[in-house]
Amino acid sequence: MKKTKWWQKAVIYQIYPRSFQDSNGDGVGDLQGIIKRLDYLQKLGIGAIWLSPVYKSPMDDNGYDISDYRDIAPEFGTLADMDALIAEAKKCNIRIIMDLVVNHSSDEHAWFVEARKSKDNFYRDFYIWRDEPNDLVSGFTGDWPGSAWTKDDASGQYYLHLFSKKQPDLNWENPKLRAEVYDMMNFWLDRGVGGFRMDVIDMIGKVVDEELVANGPKLHDYLQEMNRASFGKKLGDEALTVGETWSATPESAELYSDPAREELSMVFQFEHIVAMWKNGQKYQGTRLNVPKLKEIFAKWQKLDKGWNSLFWDNHDLPRVVSSYGNDGKYRVQSAKALAILLHLMKGTPYIYEGEELGMTNFPFTDLSQFDDIEARTAAEDLRKAGVPEAQIVPMIAANSRDNARTPMQWDDSSNAGFTTGLPWLAVNPNYREINATACLADPDSVFYTYQKLIQLRKENDWIVWGNFELLNTADEVFAYVRLFDGRKYLVLVNLSDQTNTFSSVWTVKEVLIHNYNNKLDDISALQLQPWEAFAVELD
Ligand code: GLC
Ligand code: CA
C-alpha cells in the first residue's frame, strides 16, 4: 500500500479574505475575522485553508497584483495577525496554504518601480521588455484581443503583461528573479505556512518571442528547482502545493504531480469547467452537459502517476449550485448532489467559502454592481463586439467572478453578519434564508452533507485509493463504482430536475450517504428523484 499523505485524506477550504469576515467594521474582510471563524471551519472538518492573496497590493485585481510579497495589505491586517492566524489555525489542526502569485507582480512593486528607472539597472531584467510589441494578447484590457504590451514612456520600450497593465510579467529566465522568489517562499515557510496554491503557474515558462504562453520548455525545470530550493527542502512531501493550470491535460498533470519528479502535489485542471461554456468562452453562457462531464471526469480519474484535485467553485467562477445545479426549487438537493458526486472521487477536494451553505449567484441587474476588473473589461469587450446593451449584464452576470466574491452569509442580521459597516460588495439578498447559522441549526442542511463527506474521506481508504469505474447509465445519471481491497462502492447522482431510472444486479450492504429519505435496500430498479444522490457499499 502506498503511504497516504495528509493532503490526500484532507479537504481544503478556500477563503477569499476580502469577503469572509470583517472584524473592524470597515466593510472588508480581514485576518482577525478569519481567526474568529476558525471554530466553524474546525466543525466542518477541513484540513487546510487556501488563503487567496493577503499581501500588500494596490488591489487592481483584488490582491493578485502584489506590491510587497513580504508584507500584509493593511486592510487585511499585519504580519503579526498573519502569524496569529497560522498559530491559531494550527491549534485547530488546520494548515495555511498561501497564494503564490509569481507569474507577475504589481507595477507598484519596488522591483518594477526600480526596473522602470533605467534600462541598465539590476531590476530591469526582472521583467520582460521589448523594443517592439509582438502579437501576445492580454485579458483585463477591455479591448479584446488587447495587446499584452504597454509602452513605458521613459525608456520607449514595452513591458509584457498577460493580465492588466498593472500586472507586469516577471522574467523567469532571470536566475536572480527566481532566487528572490524562492527566498520569499522560504520567508513564509519559516513563518509556518503549509504550502502554496500557485497562480497561473503554467505560464512561468513562457517563450515570449515565440508567443508561447503556457507549458514552455523550461516550466518543469523551474518547478523542480523551486521545489528543491523551498518547500521540498523545508517540508518534503508534507508540503501541499497546487498549481493553477488552465492548460493541464492528464498527461501534463502527471508531469507536475508524479512524486518521483518532485514538482507539485497536484494541479487544478479546468476541463470540467471550460467544456460547459458555450464556444469555450466564459461570457457566452454555460450549460451543464452531463455526458461530457462524465467523459471528462472519467478520463481524469485514470490519472496513474499523479494526483487529482477536485473542485466546482473558486473565486474566479460562478456558484456551482447556480451554474450546474438548480438554485431554485432544488437548491438544497442539487447542492448536496454535486458535493456527493465530487467528494467521493479520487483526488483532494476543495470547497470555496459558502459552497458548504449552498450559496448562490447574485441577482445582478446593472453593470454598476460589478467590482471585478474582469467583469468590467469583459463588458467593454462585448460592447465593442456589437452585443446589444440589454444582453451585456445577463451575459456577464451568469459567469461573473463577483458571484463568488459577495460576502459570506453568516446569519440573518444586517449584512449577513459579515460586517457592521458597509460591505465592499453587496451581500446576496437571499442571506436571510441562506446562512451559516440556519445551516448549523438544520440537520438536513448542505453544511452537514459537506461535513459528512469530509469525515468519510478521513475514515475510508476506498475514497482515497479505490479504482474508479464509470457506469453506463441514462445520460443525466452520473454513476461510478470505486473498488478497493475486495470491496465495492457505488456512487450515484441524478444531475437533473427530472426523475430518472437506474437498474443494477447489486444489493446494498450499507448506505453511507443519501440526500433523500427514501429507502435504498433494493437498487435493482430505482426511480430516482430529481437530484437524488447517494453512496452505498455493495455486497
Ligand atoms: C488567476 C487568479 C485570478 C487572477 C489571475 C491573474 O487566474 O485565480 O483571480 O485574476 O490569475 O493573477
Ligand atoms: Ca476589516
Coordinates of C-alpha atoms and ligand atoms in Angstrom, one line a residue, residues 22-24 26 28-30 75, ligand 2:
D22 CA -14.8 41.7 8.7
S23 CA -13.6 42.3 12.3
N24 CA -13.3 46.1 12.4
D26 CA -14.6 48.8 7.6
V28 CA -13.6 44.5 4.2
G29 CA -12.9 41.0 5.5
D30 CA -9.6 40.6 7.3
E75 CA -6.9 46.3 5.0
Ligands
CA2 CA -11.9 44.8 8.1

